[in-house]
């Protein structure tokens, strides 16, 4: 089911990238962002396949290969906790526990109000402020209980 | 006292990344103007003299790579900048992209001129959306002002820059995989040979260089290869951006001369290990890099000196791990990373990493035995020798090198003891 994204918007994104096969990553990432629920609905994947002249399986080859894509609806905000070694030795496990407690969900889950999805990420280059979390394009580091609370509060307010 | 240098990082924080005026005032595009008066082969000669080694991790001499591509008489050729920077603990290319994007573009235009290539691609990982925007803005500014596009600076040379995104796949940092991803495919590596210089992007001759390698080109062209080389050692020319992370006081990126010792970097620039803890291990070059203990800290950062000691410069990442960490838990974290990032194309990497993780879990759960050391050796040997690409070849390096230096700690785990108190021994042990 299409949540917020309209077919027209999908065609717009594809045309902006000149229906270029080589730009499929940009196209799918933009569709995902426009979906409002951080995923690529099947109807959109079908439009992409048709417009780029690719088989649907090729589109899914890409969608299922890259970690940034989701086939299932996720929260409005994706909280990505880095679990690579530099964050690990700076206590990323504790950060995961703090977010789980604050949001009342486990890693990999989405809050009931569909506001937040909590998931792991590979290193996103914030090692100088580890342990770190990435939300959309924003990165927050040197996390502790207080900061985790503040971040969740901030996005809760913004998402209302 | 170890000192940082400002050769590549000179403009960081001093100029606005989207301001051509700032970049010109800082001496920007003087190298390009000079390059246009030089013969391509003379530029390659300077790059060779500079002893610039590929800064992405492999350390292949950039000048040789350029010479090989130059000798291939097939056109068009493509210039590709690898800005995938996915190696955990590496965050130096991000600084170049964010703080001095025009220098990187200048390096790419010069490469384009050398190979008579009219198209450059910069592949920036999906995790760096800000960097993508900054690069695109810089490219737009330069396109409008005649530094990119048709007839650059009134010459008959044209160069178009395309900023492209990844979507979260560590393996795309491998050059052939990156090209597949740039073509809009899933990120699986290609068989080599043929080398990318012959059959690269869209099956045409292609140069793939790391961000830091290309960003050094303007300095080399402007000041000469010898001058650049003089900042480093006999074998390793110039400077290196090193990334300090982990349990160290001053985490961050430092530009140092080759020849600076690891101890100087960690203790003098990094301020050592915080909270009165002791340094346990260092991993160099990211998660695919080797681990070692304090006995190798006096190794100078330099390609030949590190190789002599069985380690590597790699991407320039230095991850410091203190004694509150368990070495088995640490390699578990690394191996989980590779299980997740293996592309699945070849069996040795896809299954090998999974099996290694199973065995490591036996150590943390308290069910491992002496026999498991043999299994680790067999699996990692097979992966190192037979995996399809660099990912599988190096995925077990942290584990095998930790076994070299910290086997006693693994043995303690067989007996249900974790000296750091990290492992839970849920299924056995004490």
PDB file of C-alpha atoms in Angstrom, chain B residues 72-215:
ATOM      1  CA  UNK B  72      46.361   1.990 -22.847  1.00  0.00           C
ATOM      2  CA  UNK B  73      45.289   3.419 -26.166  1.00  0.00           C
ATOM      3  CA  UNK B  74      41.572   3.052 -25.901  1.00  0.00           C
ATOM      4  CA  UNK B  75      39.137   5.901 -25.380  1.00  0.00           C
ATOM      5  CA  UNK B  76      37.113   7.287 -23.759  1.00  0.00           C
ATOM      6  CA  UNK B  77      38.716   6.872 -20.357  1.00  0.00           C
ATOM      7  CA  UNK B  78      37.064   7.597 -17.038  1.00  0.00           C
ATOM      8  CA  UNK B  79      38.335   9.118 -13.806  1.00  0.00           C
ATOM      9  CA  UNK B  80      36.666   7.691 -10.705  1.00  0.00           C
ATOM     10  CA  UNK B  81      37.213   8.909  -7.192  1.00  0.00           C
ATOM     11  CA  UNK B  82      36.576   6.309  -4.505  1.00  0.00           C
ATOM     12  CA  UNK B  83      34.892   8.201  -1.655  1.00  0.00           C
ATOM     13  CA  UNK B  84      33.264   5.138  -0.144  1.00  0.00           C
ATOM     14  CA  UNK B  85      35.364   5.376   3.048  1.00  0.00           C
ATOM     15  CA  UNK B  86      33.641   2.442   4.727  1.00  0.00           C
ATOM     16  CA  UNK B  87      36.603   1.020   6.604  1.00  0.00           C
ATOM     17  CA  UNK B  88      35.595   1.329  10.269  1.00  0.00           C
ATOM     18  CA  UNK B  89      37.716   3.867  12.109  1.00  0.00           C
ATOM     19  CA  UNK B  90      38.465   5.815   8.937  1.00  0.00           C
ATOM     20  CA  UNK B  91      37.016   9.319   8.703  1.00  0.00           C
ATOM     21  CA  UNK B  92      39.673  11.322   6.893  1.00  0.00           C
ATOM     22  CA  UNK B  93      38.214  11.493   3.388  1.00  0.00           C
ATOM     23  CA  UNK B  94      35.123  13.042   4.905  1.00  0.00           C
ATOM     24  CA  UNK B  95      37.242  16.021   6.001  1.00  0.00           C
ATOM     25  CA  UNK B  96      38.571  16.549   2.477  1.00  0.00           C
ATOM     26  CA  UNK B  97      35.056  16.265   1.015  1.00  0.00           C
ATOM     27  CA  UNK B  98      33.577  18.626   3.598  1.00  0.00           C
ATOM     28  CA  UNK B  99      36.345  21.187   4.039  1.00  0.00           C
ATOM     29  CA  UNK B 100      38.262  21.318   0.764  1.00  0.00           C
ATOM     30  CA  UNK B 101      36.092  19.822  -1.986  1.00  0.00           C
ATOM     31  CA  UNK B 102      37.561  22.027  -4.708  1.00  0.00           C
ATOM     32  CA  UNK B 103      41.045  20.650  -4.085  1.00  0.00           C
ATOM     33  CA  UNK B 104      39.768  17.149  -4.733  1.00  0.00           C
ATOM     34  CA  UNK B 105      38.014  18.354  -7.876  1.00  0.00           C
ATOM     35  CA  UNK B 106      41.201  20.094  -9.012  1.00  0.00           C
ATOM     36  CA  UNK B 107      43.064  16.804  -8.571  1.00  0.00           C
ATOM     37  CA  UNK B 108      40.422  15.023 -10.623  1.00  0.00           C
ATOM     38  CA  UNK B 109      40.530  17.611 -13.418  1.00  0.00           C
ATOM     39  CA  UNK B 110      44.313  17.249 -13.588  1.00  0.00           C
ATOM     40  CA  UNK B 111      43.904  13.464 -13.825  1.00  0.00           C
ATOM     41  CA  UNK B 112      41.318  14.024 -16.551  1.00  0.00           C
ATOM     42  CA  UNK B 113      43.774  16.221 -18.456  1.00  0.00           C
ATOM     43  CA  UNK B 114      46.558  13.640 -18.144  1.00  0.00           C
ATOM     44  CA  UNK B 115      44.403  10.853 -19.600  1.00  0.00           C
ATOM     45  CA  UNK B 116      42.412  13.033 -21.945  1.00  0.00           C
ATOM     46  CA  UNK B 117      39.317  11.934 -20.104  1.00  0.00           C
ATOM     47  CA  UNK B 118      36.226  14.114 -20.165  1.00  0.00           C
ATOM     48  CA  UNK B 119      34.205  12.519 -17.415  1.00  0.00           C
ATOM     49  CA  UNK B 120      34.902  12.071 -13.745  1.00  0.00           C
ATOM     50  CA  UNK B 121      32.749  10.304 -11.197  1.00  0.00           C
ATOM     51  CA  UNK B 122      32.941  10.685  -7.475  1.00  0.00           C
ATOM     52  CA  UNK B 123      31.261   7.856  -5.608  1.00  0.00           C
ATOM     53  CA  UNK B 124      30.403   9.007  -2.085  1.00  0.00           C
ATOM     54  CA  UNK B 125      28.995   6.547   0.415  1.00  0.00           C
ATOM     55  CA  UNK B 126      25.311   6.849   1.246  1.00  0.00           C
ATOM     56  CA  UNK B 127      26.171   7.438   4.895  1.00  0.00           C
ATOM     57  CA  UNK B 128      27.705  10.827   3.978  1.00  0.00           C
ATOM     58  CA  UNK B 129      24.719  12.785   2.589  1.00  0.00           C
ATOM     59  CA  UNK B 130      26.185  16.089   3.797  1.00  0.00           C
ATOM     60  CA  UNK B 131      29.422  15.419   1.948  1.00  0.00           C
ATOM     61  CA  UNK B 132      27.459  14.613  -1.210  1.00  0.00           C
ATOM     62  CA  UNK B 133      25.665  17.948  -0.991  1.00  0.00           C
ATOM     63  CA  UNK B 134      28.873  19.868  -0.334  1.00  0.00           C
ATOM     64  CA  UNK B 135      30.617  18.179  -3.286  1.00  0.00           C
ATOM     65  CA  UNK B 136      27.657  18.801  -5.585  1.00  0.00           C
ATOM     66  CA  UNK B 137      27.496  22.461  -4.560  1.00  0.00           C
ATOM     67  CA  UNK B 138      31.224  22.894  -5.161  1.00  0.00           C
ATOM     68  CA  UNK B 139      30.904  21.199  -8.551  1.00  0.00           C
ATOM     69  CA  UNK B 140      27.989  23.477  -9.483  1.00  0.00           C
ATOM     70  CA  UNK B 141      29.986  26.574  -8.540  1.00  0.00           C
ATOM     71  CA  UNK B 142      32.933  25.407 -10.652  1.00  0.00           C
ATOM     72  CA  UNK B 143      30.700  24.530 -13.586  1.00  0.00           C
ATOM     73  CA  UNK B 144      29.265  28.054 -13.541  1.00  0.00           C
ATOM     74  CA  UNK B 145      32.685  29.681 -13.386  1.00  0.00           C
ATOM     75  CA  UNK B 146      34.362  27.690 -16.131  1.00  0.00           C
ATOM     76  CA  UNK B 147      36.537  25.433 -14.004  1.00  0.00           C
ATOM     77  CA  UNK B 148      34.397  22.435 -14.920  1.00  0.00           C
ATOM     78  CA  UNK B 149      32.502  21.703 -18.098  1.00  0.00           C
ATOM     79  CA  UNK B 150      33.420  22.662 -21.659  1.00  0.00           C
ATOM     80  CA  UNK B 151      36.746  24.337 -22.491  1.00  0.00           C
ATOM     81  CA  UNK B 152      38.091  24.688 -18.991  1.00  0.00           C
ATOM     82  CA  UNK B 153      39.926  28.014 -18.496  1.00  0.00           C
ATOM     83  CA  UNK B 154      39.633  28.683 -22.224  1.00  0.00           C
ATOM     84  CA  UNK B 155      41.581  25.554 -23.156  1.00  0.00           C
ATOM     85  CA  UNK B 156      40.315  22.881 -25.503  1.00  0.00           C
ATOM     86  CA  UNK B 157      39.998  20.461 -22.591  1.00  0.00           C
ATOM     87  CA  UNK B 158      36.545  19.635 -21.198  1.00  0.00           C
ATOM     88  CA  UNK B 159      35.767  17.779 -18.000  1.00  0.00           C
ATOM     89  CA  UNK B 160      32.391  16.941 -16.471  1.00  0.00           C
ATOM     90  CA  UNK B 161      32.036  15.814 -12.883  1.00  0.00           C
ATOM     91  CA  UNK B 162      29.277  13.505 -11.689  1.00  0.00           C
ATOM     92  CA  UNK B 163      28.588  13.134  -7.960  1.00  0.00           C
ATOM     93  CA  UNK B 164      27.090   9.732  -7.171  1.00  0.00           C
ATOM     94  CA  UNK B 165      25.849   8.014  -4.038  1.00  0.00           C
ATOM     95  CA  UNK B 166      26.308   4.592  -2.499  1.00  0.00           C
ATOM     96  CA  UNK B 167      23.594   2.992  -0.414  1.00  0.00           C
ATOM     97  CA  UNK B 168      25.301   1.219   2.440  1.00  0.00           C
ATOM     98  CA  UNK B 169      27.705  -1.518   1.400  1.00  0.00           C
ATOM     99  CA  UNK B 170      31.252  -1.768   2.714  1.00  0.00           C
ATOM    100  CA  UNK B 171      32.289  -3.998  -0.185  1.00  0.00           C
ATOM    101  CA  UNK B 172      31.731  -1.093  -2.601  1.00  0.00           C
ATOM    102  CA  UNK B 173      35.001   0.366  -1.333  1.00  0.00           C
ATOM    103  CA  UNK B 174      36.648  -2.383  -3.368  1.00  0.00           C
ATOM    104  CA  UNK B 175      37.363  -0.701  -6.688  1.00  0.00           C
ATOM    105  CA  UNK B 176      35.779  -3.175  -9.116  1.00  0.00           C
ATOM    106  CA  UNK B 177      32.702  -3.427  -6.886  1.00  0.00           C
ATOM    107  CA  UNK B 178      32.488   0.339  -6.762  1.00  0.00           C
ATOM    108  CA  UNK B 179      32.357   0.455 -10.565  1.00  0.00           C
ATOM    109  CA  UNK B 180      29.516  -2.080 -10.621  1.00  0.00           C
ATOM    110  CA  UNK B 181      27.665   0.052  -8.101  1.00  0.00           C
ATOM    111  CA  UNK B 182      28.313   3.173 -10.201  1.00  0.00           C
ATOM    112  CA  UNK B 183      26.732   1.357 -13.130  1.00  0.00           C
ATOM    113  CA  UNK B 184      23.593   0.873 -11.044  1.00  0.00           C
ATOM    114  CA  UNK B 185      24.135  -2.740 -10.103  1.00  0.00           C
ATOM    115  CA  UNK B 186      24.366  -4.575  -6.813  1.00  0.00           C
ATOM    116  CA  UNK B 187      27.804  -4.301  -5.267  1.00  0.00           C
ATOM    117  CA  UNK B 188      29.568  -7.509  -6.148  1.00  0.00           C
ATOM    118  CA  UNK B 189      33.228  -7.576  -7.142  1.00  0.00           C
ATOM    119  CA  UNK B 190      34.532  -8.359 -10.605  1.00  0.00           C
ATOM    120  CA  UNK B 191      37.076 -10.937 -11.579  1.00  0.00           C
ATOM    121  CA  UNK B 192      40.530  -9.488 -12.138  1.00  0.00           C
ATOM    122  CA  UNK B 193      42.228  -9.545 -14.581  1.00  0.00           C
ATOM    123  CA  UNK B 194      41.267  -7.748 -16.710  1.00  0.00           C
ATOM    124  CA  UNK B 195      42.403  -4.804 -14.640  1.00  0.00           C
ATOM    125  CA  UNK B 196      40.230  -1.744 -14.294  1.00  0.00           C
ATOM    126  CA  UNK B 197      42.756   0.272 -16.290  1.00  0.00           C
ATOM    127  CA  UNK B 198      41.735  -1.859 -19.261  1.00  0.00           C
ATOM    128  CA  UNK B 199      38.125  -2.802 -18.538  1.00  0.00           C
ATOM    129  CA  UNK B 200      36.690  -0.408 -16.005  1.00  0.00           C
ATOM    130  CA  UNK B 201      33.568   1.735 -15.815  1.00  0.00           C
ATOM    131  CA  UNK B 202      31.158   0.815 -18.628  1.00  0.00           C
ATOM    132  CA  UNK B 203      33.921  -1.598 -19.697  1.00  0.00           C
ATOM    133  CA  UNK B 204      36.216   1.261 -20.657  1.00  0.00           C
ATOM    134  CA  UNK B 205      39.679   2.161 -19.335  1.00  0.00           C
ATOM    135  CA  UNK B 206      39.295   3.697 -15.895  1.00  0.00           C
ATOM    136  CA  UNK B 207      41.383   5.263 -13.172  1.00  0.00           C
ATOM    137  CA  UNK B 208      40.098   4.596  -9.671  1.00  0.00           C
ATOM    138  CA  UNK B 209      41.854   6.578  -6.948  1.00  0.00           C
ATOM    139  CA  UNK B 210      41.047   7.328  -3.336  1.00  0.00           C
ATOM    140  CA  UNK B 211      39.992  10.828  -2.224  1.00  0.00           C
ATOM    141  CA  UNK B 212      43.213  11.497  -0.314  1.00  0.00           C
ATOM    142  CA  UNK B 213      45.368  10.291  -3.223  1.00  0.00           C
ATOM    143  CA  UNK B 214      43.661  12.619  -5.713  1.00  0.00           C
ATOM    144  CA  UNK B 215      43.601  15.570  -3.305  1.00  0.00           C
TER     145      UNK B 215
END
